XYZ file of C-alpha atoms in Angstrom:
698
model
C -211.028 103.284 176.794
C -211.704 106.080 179.221
C -209.339 108.930 179.972
C -208.463 110.495 183.305
C -206.904 113.834 184.134
C -206.408 115.334 187.549
C -205.585 118.654 189.152
C -202.015 117.681 189.927
C -198.689 117.954 188.124
C -199.479 117.429 184.461
C -195.832 116.596 183.844
C -196.200 113.518 186.014
C -199.730 112.522 185.186
C -200.286 113.080 181.517
C -198.772 109.829 180.266
C -200.648 107.312 182.460
C -204.184 108.448 181.610
C -204.972 105.970 178.862
C -204.154 103.043 181.129
C -207.401 103.550 183.034
C -210.570 101.910 181.867
C -213.970 101.925 183.437
C -217.035 99.752 183.260
C -220.421 100.841 184.541
C -222.572 97.987 185.761
C -225.847 99.923 185.582
C -225.642 101.726 182.291
C -222.943 102.426 179.737
C -221.191 105.720 180.312
C -217.644 106.931 180.062
C -215.622 107.665 183.167
C -213.973 111.020 182.539
C -212.533 113.154 185.292
C -211.157 116.568 184.435
C -210.837 119.972 186.013
C -214.230 120.940 184.622
C -215.962 117.999 186.341
C -214.203 118.240 189.706
C -217.528 118.914 191.474
C -218.966 115.662 190.152
C -215.914 113.729 191.300
C -216.099 115.126 194.843
C -219.620 113.788 195.148
C -218.430 110.259 194.416
C -217.237 107.592 196.838
C -214.919 104.692 196.127
C -213.668 101.333 197.339
C -210.019 100.782 196.430
C -209.066 97.097 196.537
C -205.379 96.604 197.331
C -203.820 93.372 196.041
C -200.301 93.665 194.619
C -200.040 97.451 194.987
C -199.305 97.881 198.700
C -198.076 101.472 198.624
C -199.177 105.108 198.536
C -196.244 106.196 196.378
C -196.649 106.024 192.574
C -200.187 104.687 192.792
C -202.370 105.903 189.877
C -205.633 104.670 191.393
C -205.010 106.522 194.650
C -204.225 109.646 192.662
C -207.513 109.206 190.808
C -209.450 108.588 194.010
C -208.048 111.375 196.166
C -210.518 113.911 194.746
C -213.474 111.729 195.767
C -215.666 112.624 198.737
C -214.936 109.292 200.421
C -212.416 106.515 199.729
C -212.356 103.146 201.472
C -208.933 101.432 201.137
C -209.431 97.672 201.439
C -207.330 94.541 201.740
C -209.056 91.157 201.669
C -207.397 88.056 203.077
C -208.732 85.682 200.434
C -207.419 82.102 200.541
C -207.349 81.954 196.738
C -204.737 84.723 196.758
C -202.848 83.784 199.908
C -202.407 80.114 198.960
C -200.086 81.254 196.151
C -197.627 82.829 198.591
C -194.604 81.279 200.261
C -194.045 81.840 203.977
C -191.568 84.603 203.150
C -194.167 86.360 201.020
C -196.779 86.061 203.763
C -194.392 87.669 206.225
C -193.607 90.468 203.779
C -197.325 90.951 203.199
C -198.038 91.463 206.903
C -195.235 93.987 207.335
C -196.314 95.864 204.213
C -199.958 96.000 205.339
C -198.926 97.249 208.770
C -196.915 100.053 207.184
C -199.667 100.864 204.678
C -202.244 101.105 207.442
C -200.009 103.396 209.521
C -199.337 105.642 206.514
C -203.060 105.954 205.822
C -203.787 106.702 209.469
C -201.341 109.585 209.335
C -203.603 111.092 206.667
C -206.750 110.564 208.705
C -207.739 107.519 206.669
C -207.237 103.807 207.388
C -206.913 100.400 205.756
C -209.857 98.052 206.140
C -208.907 94.414 206.745
C -211.464 91.748 205.801
C -211.416 87.957 205.504
C -213.235 85.751 203.025
C -214.102 85.726 199.341
C -213.183 89.057 197.772
C -216.354 89.251 195.666
C -218.640 88.947 198.696
C -216.592 91.312 200.848
C -216.473 94.006 198.160
C -220.171 93.678 197.367
C -221.160 94.193 201.012
C -218.807 97.148 201.456
C -220.063 98.790 198.260
C -223.579 98.568 199.686
C -222.508 99.831 203.117
C -220.642 102.941 201.933
C -222.757 103.559 198.805
C -219.644 103.398 196.631
C -219.892 104.753 193.086
C -216.464 103.453 192.007
C -214.460 100.305 192.678
C -210.770 100.580 191.737
C -209.097 97.279 190.785
C -205.543 96.876 189.514
C -205.277 94.821 186.330
C -203.463 91.490 186.653
C -201.729 89.177 184.194
C -201.898 85.909 186.164
C -204.683 83.649 184.975
C -206.040 82.792 188.431
C -206.063 86.449 189.473
C -207.814 87.508 186.281
C -210.417 84.823 186.927
C -210.904 86.131 190.464
C -211.338 89.705 189.205
C -213.884 88.394 186.732
C -215.839 86.817 189.590
C -215.772 90.134 191.487
C -217.066 92.001 188.437
C -219.822 89.488 187.799
C -220.906 89.538 191.453
C -221.211 93.324 191.393
C -222.966 93.312 188.030
C -225.598 90.803 189.123
C -226.231 92.246 192.583
C -229.883 93.185 192.791
C -229.303 95.286 195.925
C -227.406 98.037 194.082
C -229.802 100.651 192.733
C -227.241 103.242 191.662
C -224.560 103.532 188.976
C -221.348 101.753 189.916
C -218.148 102.040 187.893
C -215.523 99.298 188.002
C -212.278 101.112 187.207
C -209.413 98.908 186.002
C -205.979 100.491 186.223
C -202.290 99.769 185.963
C -199.021 101.617 186.506
C -197.529 102.371 183.089
C -193.756 101.936 182.907
C -193.700 102.791 179.206
C -196.304 104.845 177.367
C -197.559 101.961 175.237
C -200.631 103.197 173.375
C -201.884 99.868 172.017
C -200.884 96.493 173.426
C -201.977 94.670 170.287
C -199.321 96.589 168.352
C -196.576 95.693 170.832
C -193.659 94.189 168.865
C -193.033 90.512 169.550
C -189.278 91.068 169.623
C -187.540 93.023 172.366
C -185.052 94.137 169.738
C -187.877 95.804 167.767
C -189.370 97.191 170.958
C -186.099 98.934 171.846
C -186.067 100.577 168.422
C -189.201 102.492 169.423
C -187.030 104.261 172.031
C -189.837 104.623 174.545
C -188.709 106.328 177.735
C -189.941 105.171 181.146
C -192.695 107.391 182.519
C -192.241 109.372 185.729
C -193.575 108.028 189.032
C -196.402 109.810 190.843
C -196.052 111.550 194.165
C -197.723 109.858 197.146
C -201.467 110.457 197.135
C -203.400 112.045 199.988
C -206.842 110.613 200.603
C -209.762 112.451 202.217
C -210.177 112.138 205.975
C -212.548 109.325 206.923
C -215.371 110.672 209.068
C -217.508 107.524 209.031
C -217.390 105.059 211.923
C -216.288 101.715 210.494
C -214.903 98.464 211.837
C -211.484 98.471 210.176
C -210.543 94.981 211.359
C -207.320 93.665 212.956
C -204.160 92.540 211.214
C -203.497 88.845 211.890
C -200.281 87.412 213.252
C -198.256 85.161 210.994
C -199.386 82.007 212.795
C -203.027 83.102 212.655
C -202.700 83.741 208.942
C -201.198 80.288 208.351
C -204.073 78.694 210.244
C -206.589 80.717 208.236
C -205.079 79.473 204.966
C -205.058 75.833 206.137
C -208.657 75.821 207.362
C -210.171 74.699 204.051
C -207.267 72.462 202.950
C -207.676 68.701 202.962
C -204.867 66.391 204.063
C -203.722 65.610 200.489
C -203.482 69.323 199.646
C -201.623 70.062 202.872
C -199.123 67.234 202.311
C -198.520 68.375 198.742
C -197.904 71.945 199.886
C -195.332 70.670 202.373
C -193.326 69.294 199.433
C -192.617 72.830 198.251
C -190.852 73.697 201.492
C -188.008 71.228 200.948
C -185.453 72.340 198.319
C -184.634 69.734 195.687
C -180.935 69.950 196.518
C -181.503 69.068 200.172
C -183.903 66.256 199.305
C -181.526 64.845 196.710
C -178.590 64.897 199.114
C -180.754 63.295 201.757
C -181.780 60.525 199.379
C -178.221 59.973 198.225
C -176.742 59.867 201.705
C -179.783 58.348 203.455
C -179.104 60.830 206.235
C -181.359 63.181 208.159
C -179.806 66.326 206.750
C -181.984 69.392 207.244
C -182.445 72.593 205.329
C -179.372 74.836 205.702
C -179.713 77.654 208.183
C -180.029 81.197 206.977
C -176.958 83.368 206.763
C -178.637 85.692 209.225
C -178.556 84.454 212.809
C -180.523 87.326 214.319
C -184.042 86.676 215.573
C -186.845 88.482 213.826
C -187.541 90.395 217.052
C -183.933 91.573 217.254
C -183.982 92.685 213.614
C -187.128 94.704 214.275
C -185.475 96.412 217.243
C -182.482 97.183 215.047
C -184.834 98.584 212.375
C -183.507 96.050 209.897
C -184.998 95.989 206.404
C -184.642 92.187 206.411
C -187.838 91.458 208.275
C -188.560 87.799 207.475
C -187.419 84.827 209.512
C -184.784 83.901 206.957
C -183.584 87.491 206.827
C -182.468 87.356 203.192
C -184.981 89.610 201.382
C -185.904 93.262 201.801
C -189.290 94.011 203.347
C -191.328 96.563 205.266
C -193.077 99.613 203.859
C -192.320 101.798 200.858
C -190.022 104.200 202.724
C -188.078 101.266 204.134
C -187.713 99.857 200.627
C -186.567 103.210 199.264
C -183.925 103.439 201.992
C -182.700 99.921 201.217
C -182.657 100.754 197.495
C -180.576 103.854 198.183
C -178.096 101.675 200.072
C -178.044 99.102 197.291
C -177.399 101.669 194.560
C -174.574 103.242 196.596
C -172.765 99.993 197.269
C -169.509 101.226 195.734
C -169.405 104.234 198.040
C -169.329 102.278 201.274
C -171.019 103.608 204.404
C -170.787 103.910 208.162
C -174.539 103.451 208.588
C -175.445 100.124 210.175
C -178.634 99.704 208.121
C -176.799 100.346 204.854
C -173.930 98.062 205.851
C -176.469 95.283 206.389
C -177.805 95.804 202.852
C -174.249 95.684 201.482
C -173.557 92.447 203.341
C -176.696 90.806 201.964
C -175.850 92.120 198.494
C -172.536 90.268 198.561
C -174.188 87.063 199.788
C -176.887 87.263 197.100
C -174.536 88.028 194.199
C -174.515 84.455 192.876
C -173.714 85.977 189.503
C -173.188 89.560 188.389
C -176.338 91.593 189.062
C -178.368 88.699 190.526
C -178.516 90.302 193.966
C -181.140 92.881 192.998
C -183.819 90.363 192.020
C -182.916 88.191 195.001
C -183.225 91.026 197.530
C -185.970 93.201 196.056
C -187.968 90.849 193.802
C -190.564 89.741 196.410
C -191.290 93.352 197.460
C -191.743 94.332 193.816
C -194.118 91.394 193.385
C -196.283 92.712 196.242
C -196.113 96.232 194.845
C -194.558 97.750 197.982
C -192.497 99.743 195.529
C -193.208 100.159 191.816
C -190.892 99.147 189.001
C -190.786 102.650 187.583
C -189.930 104.117 191.010
C -186.919 101.786 191.146
C -185.892 102.869 187.657
C -186.397 106.543 188.514
C -184.223 106.281 191.651
C -181.509 104.343 189.804
C -181.317 106.886 186.987
C -181.413 109.814 189.421
C -178.435 108.382 191.299
C -176.611 107.641 188.043
C -176.986 111.296 187.047
C -175.676 112.370 190.452
C -172.557 110.336 189.787
C -172.097 111.837 186.331
C -172.729 115.548 186.826
C -176.323 115.281 185.629
C -175.660 113.211 182.501
C -176.229 109.636 181.393
C -173.420 107.896 179.569
C -174.235 106.211 176.237
C -171.711 103.497 177.143
C -173.576 101.970 180.073
C -174.026 102.576 183.770
C -171.142 103.642 185.989
C -172.056 101.305 188.854
C -172.881 97.605 188.682
C -175.652 98.006 191.273
C -177.325 100.720 189.175
C -177.157 98.492 186.108
C -178.589 95.541 188.066
C -181.578 97.553 189.332
C -182.366 99.366 186.078
C -181.923 96.310 183.861
C -184.009 94.110 186.176
C -187.091 96.365 186.246
C -186.905 97.029 182.490
C -186.768 93.283 181.899
C -189.667 92.680 184.306
C -191.751 95.267 182.495
C -191.063 93.735 179.077
C -192.213 90.296 180.162
C -195.202 91.821 181.949
C -196.215 93.539 178.704
C -195.780 90.276 176.766
C -197.876 88.448 179.352
C -200.609 91.078 179.331
C -200.711 91.092 175.536
C -201.159 87.309 175.537
C -204.149 87.730 177.875
C -205.949 90.438 175.903
C -205.363 89.034 172.404
C -206.064 85.669 170.787
C -202.815 85.400 168.853
C -200.713 82.247 168.816
C -201.386 78.523 168.492
C -202.962 78.067 171.913
C -204.816 80.050 174.518
C -202.041 81.256 176.818
C -202.321 81.494 180.575
C -199.889 83.075 183.020
C -198.644 81.578 186.269
C -196.401 83.493 188.655
C -193.648 81.335 190.109
C -191.351 82.856 192.725
C -192.311 86.258 191.381
C -191.605 85.400 187.730
C -194.164 85.178 184.928
C -194.535 81.750 183.314
C -196.607 80.890 180.250
C -198.653 77.708 180.048
C -201.683 76.285 178.289
C -204.255 73.591 178.994
C -206.525 71.693 176.600
C -209.245 69.218 177.571
C -211.558 69.328 180.541
C -211.239 65.812 181.887
C -209.248 62.603 181.681
C -205.716 61.758 182.812
C -203.452 64.772 183.304
C -200.459 64.906 180.944
C -197.743 67.561 181.302
C -195.548 68.238 178.262
C -192.064 69.662 178.945
C -189.930 71.048 176.120
C -186.183 70.940 175.597
C -183.488 73.603 175.811
C -184.247 76.682 173.709
C -187.818 75.604 172.950
C -191.230 76.495 174.446
C -194.691 75.017 174.910
C -195.636 75.653 171.258
C -192.959 73.160 170.242
C -195.740 70.663 170.987
C -197.825 72.470 168.355
C -199.206 69.271 166.792
C -199.377 67.243 170.000
C -201.419 69.154 172.566
C -204.796 69.193 170.821
C -204.395 65.740 169.299
C -203.564 64.098 172.646
C -206.408 65.986 174.356
C -208.893 64.765 171.734
C -208.256 61.219 172.945
C -209.793 62.039 176.322
C -206.810 63.536 178.127
C -206.283 66.708 180.137
C -203.148 68.111 178.513
C -200.914 70.803 179.969
C -197.995 72.511 178.248
C -195.565 74.849 179.979
C -192.810 77.192 178.851
C -190.037 76.833 181.405
C -188.480 79.817 183.154
C -185.865 81.338 180.870
C -187.402 80.174 177.572
C -189.940 81.333 175.005
C -192.065 84.171 176.344
C -191.647 83.164 179.976
C -189.579 85.529 182.083
C -185.769 85.370 181.997
C -184.593 86.743 185.340
C -180.961 87.227 186.277
C -180.503 84.098 188.401
C -178.368 80.962 188.342
C -180.276 78.360 186.311
C -179.855 74.723 187.281
C -181.562 71.439 186.521
C -182.794 71.351 190.129
C -184.356 74.804 189.802
C -186.343 73.701 186.742
C -187.360 70.485 188.520
C -188.674 72.502 191.467
C -190.614 74.657 189.058
C -192.303 71.602 187.527
C -193.070 70.257 191.000
C -194.740 73.526 192.020
C -196.660 73.728 188.744
C -198.136 70.274 189.315
C -199.076 71.180 192.895
C -200.381 74.723 192.350
C -201.857 74.600 188.851
C -202.547 71.025 187.726
C -203.628 69.842 191.156
C -203.366 66.090 190.494
C -200.691 63.477 189.641
C -199.555 63.636 186.024
C -198.003 61.639 183.240
C -194.773 63.556 182.603
C -193.497 63.897 179.033
C -190.075 65.448 178.434
C -187.924 66.040 175.385
C -184.124 66.409 175.501
C -183.051 68.224 178.697
C -186.750 68.417 179.572
C -186.632 64.632 179.887
C -183.905 64.940 182.501
C -185.938 67.516 184.430
C -189.015 65.278 184.557
C -186.838 62.343 185.643
C -185.683 64.413 188.637
C -189.292 65.263 189.498
C -190.252 61.586 189.292
C -187.375 60.598 191.545
C -187.788 63.239 194.249
C -191.591 63.565 194.336
C -193.027 60.226 193.138
C -196.524 60.944 194.510
C -196.891 63.628 191.829
C -196.091 61.336 188.911
C -198.068 58.490 187.339
C -195.600 57.661 184.574
C -192.669 59.111 182.653
C -192.271 59.449 178.880
C -188.783 60.425 177.735
C -188.122 61.536 174.165
C -184.447 61.627 173.212
C -183.737 62.510 176.790
C -180.573 64.049 178.155
C -178.834 62.263 180.997
C -176.468 59.349 181.273
C -176.511 55.807 182.601
C -173.821 55.077 185.194
C -173.778 51.406 186.227
C -171.881 51.869 189.482
C -173.162 55.260 190.514
C -171.569 56.958 193.504
C -173.280 59.811 195.328
C -169.913 61.557 195.590
C -170.212 62.522 191.938
C -172.972 65.041 192.728
C -172.046 68.606 193.624
C -174.293 71.536 194.386
C -171.590 74.099 193.681
C -172.366 76.183 190.589
C -169.814 78.704 189.521
C -170.468 81.411 186.995
C -167.447 82.904 185.358
C -166.291 85.372 182.772
C -165.515 82.408 180.522
C -169.102 81.160 180.801
C -170.475 84.621 180.017
C -168.224 84.923 176.978
C -169.143 81.411 175.891
C -172.843 82.240 176.160
C -172.433 85.383 174.064
C -170.493 83.532 171.377
C -173.012 80.692 171.374
C -175.882 83.152 171.008
C -174.150 84.875 168.104
C -173.519 81.524 166.403
C -177.078 80.286 166.874
C -178.616 83.446 165.454
C -176.503 83.082 162.316
C -176.971 79.335 161.925
C -180.345 78.588 163.465
C -181.944 77.378 160.227
C -179.231 74.834 159.442
C -178.987 73.765 163.088
C -182.713 73.073 163.301
C -182.771 71.190 160.004
C -180.079 68.876 161.378
C -182.438 68.081 164.250
C -185.156 67.090 161.745
C -183.314 64.672 159.389
C -186.398 62.890 157.988
C -188.693 65.935 157.681
C -186.555 69.016 157.311
C -189.613 71.037 156.317
C -190.768 70.845 159.960
C -187.925 73.243 160.761
C -190.101 75.926 159.202
C -190.128 79.717 159.296
C -192.560 79.806 162.206
C -190.312 77.716 164.465
C -187.187 79.583 163.399
C -188.769 83.005 163.926
C -190.059 82.057 167.380
C -186.600 80.952 168.455
C -185.019 84.075 166.991
C -187.579 86.223 168.787
C -186.712 84.653 172.129
C -182.989 85.065 171.459
C -183.357 88.860 171.732
C -185.166 88.835 175.078
C -183.369 90.471 177.998
C -181.651 87.826 180.102
C -181.230 85.234 177.365
C -177.429 85.119 177.712
C -177.819 84.345 181.422
C -179.936 81.316 180.512
C -177.361 80.180 177.961
C -174.652 80.344 180.635
C -176.351 77.392 182.316
C -175.151 75.164 179.476
C -171.643 75.536 180.873
C -172.667 74.596 184.435
C -175.257 71.824 183.974
C -174.699 68.914 186.339
C -176.149 65.738 184.854
C -174.143 63.520 187.168
C -177.226 61.922 188.745
C -177.814 59.130 186.207
C -181.108 58.083 184.689
C -180.797 54.583 186.136
C -180.819 56.124 189.640
C -183.582 58.649 188.946
C -185.909 56.055 187.408
C -185.573 53.474 190.175
C -188.998 52.355 191.360
C -190.689 53.154 188.046
C -190.626 49.662 186.595
C -193.260 49.425 183.835
C -193.964 53.143 184.202
C -191.259 54.531 181.905
C -191.601 54.829 178.141
C -188.580 55.735 176.025
C -189.320 57.293 172.627
C -186.088 57.515 170.675
C -185.541 59.252 167.378
C -182.859 56.970 165.927
C -181.326 59.675 163.723
C -180.544 62.060 166.568
C -177.455 64.091 165.530
C -176.517 64.767 169.171
C -175.868 61.175 170.271
C -175.570 57.544 169.288
C -179.178 56.405 169.740
C -178.431 52.694 169.420
C -175.734 52.815 172.069
C -177.936 54.816 174.435
C -180.858 52.406 174.092
C -178.561 49.453 174.659
C -177.227 50.808 177.952
C -180.718 51.863 179.069
C -182.017 48.338 178.452
C -179.113 46.853 180.378
C -179.273 49.000 183.502
C -182.899 50.240 183.733
C -185.415 47.479 184.348
C -188.995 47.543 183.135
C -188.552 50.129 180.401
C -190.803 50.253 177.347
C -188.881 51.448 174.278
C -190.165 52.618 170.902
C -187.766 53.478 168.112
C -188.780 56.184 165.625
C -187.486 57.295 162.255
C -186.756 60.805 163.493
C -184.100 63.090 164.880
C -183.780 64.883 168.221
C -187.409 66.100 168.404
C -189.580 63.113 167.377
C -192.756 64.709 168.781
C -192.498 67.540 166.241
C -190.996 65.550 163.375
C -193.382 62.587 163.613
C -196.294 64.044 165.646
C -198.993 61.563 164.527
C -196.913 58.534 165.522
C -195.861 60.070 168.832
C -199.414 61.121 169.678
C -200.705 57.609 169.043
C -197.977 56.012 171.150
C -198.446 58.459 174.038
C -202.224 57.989 174.100
C -201.926 54.192 174.043
C -199.341 54.328 176.807
C -201.469 56.533 179.069
C -204.491 54.259 178.619
C -202.409 51.202 179.534
C -200.868 52.828 182.615
C -204.231 54.130 183.794
C -205.692 50.612 183.550
C -202.855 49.223 185.656
C -203.252 51.996 188.233
C -206.999 51.374 188.441
C -206.459 47.627 188.795
C -203.857 48.150 191.517
C -206.150 50.545 193.385
C -208.964 48.004 193.194
C -206.674 45.257 194.498
C -205.526 47.397 197.417
C -209.111 48.377 198.286
C -210.235 44.743 198.066
C -207.385 43.701 200.323
C -208.391 46.255 202.945
C -211.994 45.016 202.861
C -210.870 41.403 203.406
C -208.781 42.472 206.349
């Protein structure tokens, strides 16, 4: 791995050097910049591709490039990137790019705006400006890593480049982690290393651009939406529309059969009025912070100083939104600043630096060993440290081959989610785990089911395993929305949904609210009740977090850590050896992740009042119940009896197993699932043929 050093403050720059790596596409050579080779650097030119690093502040690649003779800052509107963004994120993106371009212009530089496939755009620009370096920020998301790979390959195989070109991968180091492969699996062990966050870099100053170039216009929001939709077919467009309707609104609409619409935003100002007022809440909804880096830093200063109060209108607006977003203690920071952090308008370590600096101001230059003096400081510092931990875990999973399956990363609402996929063709099957588990809980199911000609997906839900555990309010509807978006964005076709325990309840919600995404449902010892005379008045969207819930979560966590082995063995009554050291250690590892107590709080606020008999209506002959009859959590016989009575068209298979039959009796479950999928697929094919034949006759 190459090293970089620059003629700037060595105090700030020494720690990030080893995070740079370079790859020459003409011949192998190291990329080393030092004071002694400054002349060589000034003869070089570079293209710097902005993606999720829309800032000048604390930008290692800009600091590396500022000594070059010529630097071309570039943003590419590539549909493969933009299609992952919500409307709010697209709005934030446009404001951030506008600010970034203005900041570069103040230096005599500019931001080039291009449209199309990033690999083709970058290749042509490299040829046009005779670039010797292309700076690309490293990513953890699978689709983004694939895209970067395409860019690299395109540059490597371009026959029109007859000079040495270095592809320089970089990242902003929060901690000085020397070797990712040696990163501890447990956050508890990681904290014992006592690594301190590195210092952010000062804003870089790029050389003045003297070349005449067509820098390109920034699109309007409506133009950008049209650009994204251009290549979408009607099915894709209709599926994407599903994501715009919250599950809660759709569920209430279905229950009441009314035309209820999405609730209005708390902010009644128009976006034009907010711009005139220099508001930091720039999107149409007006509930997240946006703009450029300086705007974000001002909003962060207001957020951190919430306890002080203020007479400033802009800070008062931040304080008002903070109160509205504080759905639980500390949740407001991720809610307000998370999207901007995702776009890299401000870096995680800059947030941490500003939070700690303010904390020292409050404490005469010292940090207390007993915690932060302000809740807003704790929320900001804890959030970015947690984000960095899960980012490191995600990156490690991408650069190493450890674990049972090849892990991929999907970013959902700014949070990092682990998933895997096995099989290249056949019916799509999505496996959803239960509470406290993760995708590897299907350790003996994924490959075996795929070998029977299926395309098998496994996902680790938000808040579990090595997926991120943000400080939010977790609900069954949130997890259902996540599964919906995963099917739409990642799987891309209707699936057979398989769920264990509470995962079974989640997939039942998905099947009920978005039936076009689901071919059939397989429930294994599912959570959820049967209510013969169900009334919609039972459902409530109010979720209250409380001190009692927080204390309960802490006590539950303490109990589970002490008794996890015995607890798991109770779940595996016929094969206790399946509750082995690997499974126990993986659950213990996750129990030390930051944010785990917040996830456990959800146990005390789950609302399972929408019964299975309501959720599974319309799925006659498309629901399979797999029931471990020795489940210690419920009376299996009684549950099957009431399911048979009030849910028509169910197929039921009883198994000599406990709460997790897929892991206790994997061979039997795999066989049943594969047979079921084949049977359902035949019926679907026959029905499609009948419909097509009927249309022809007409």
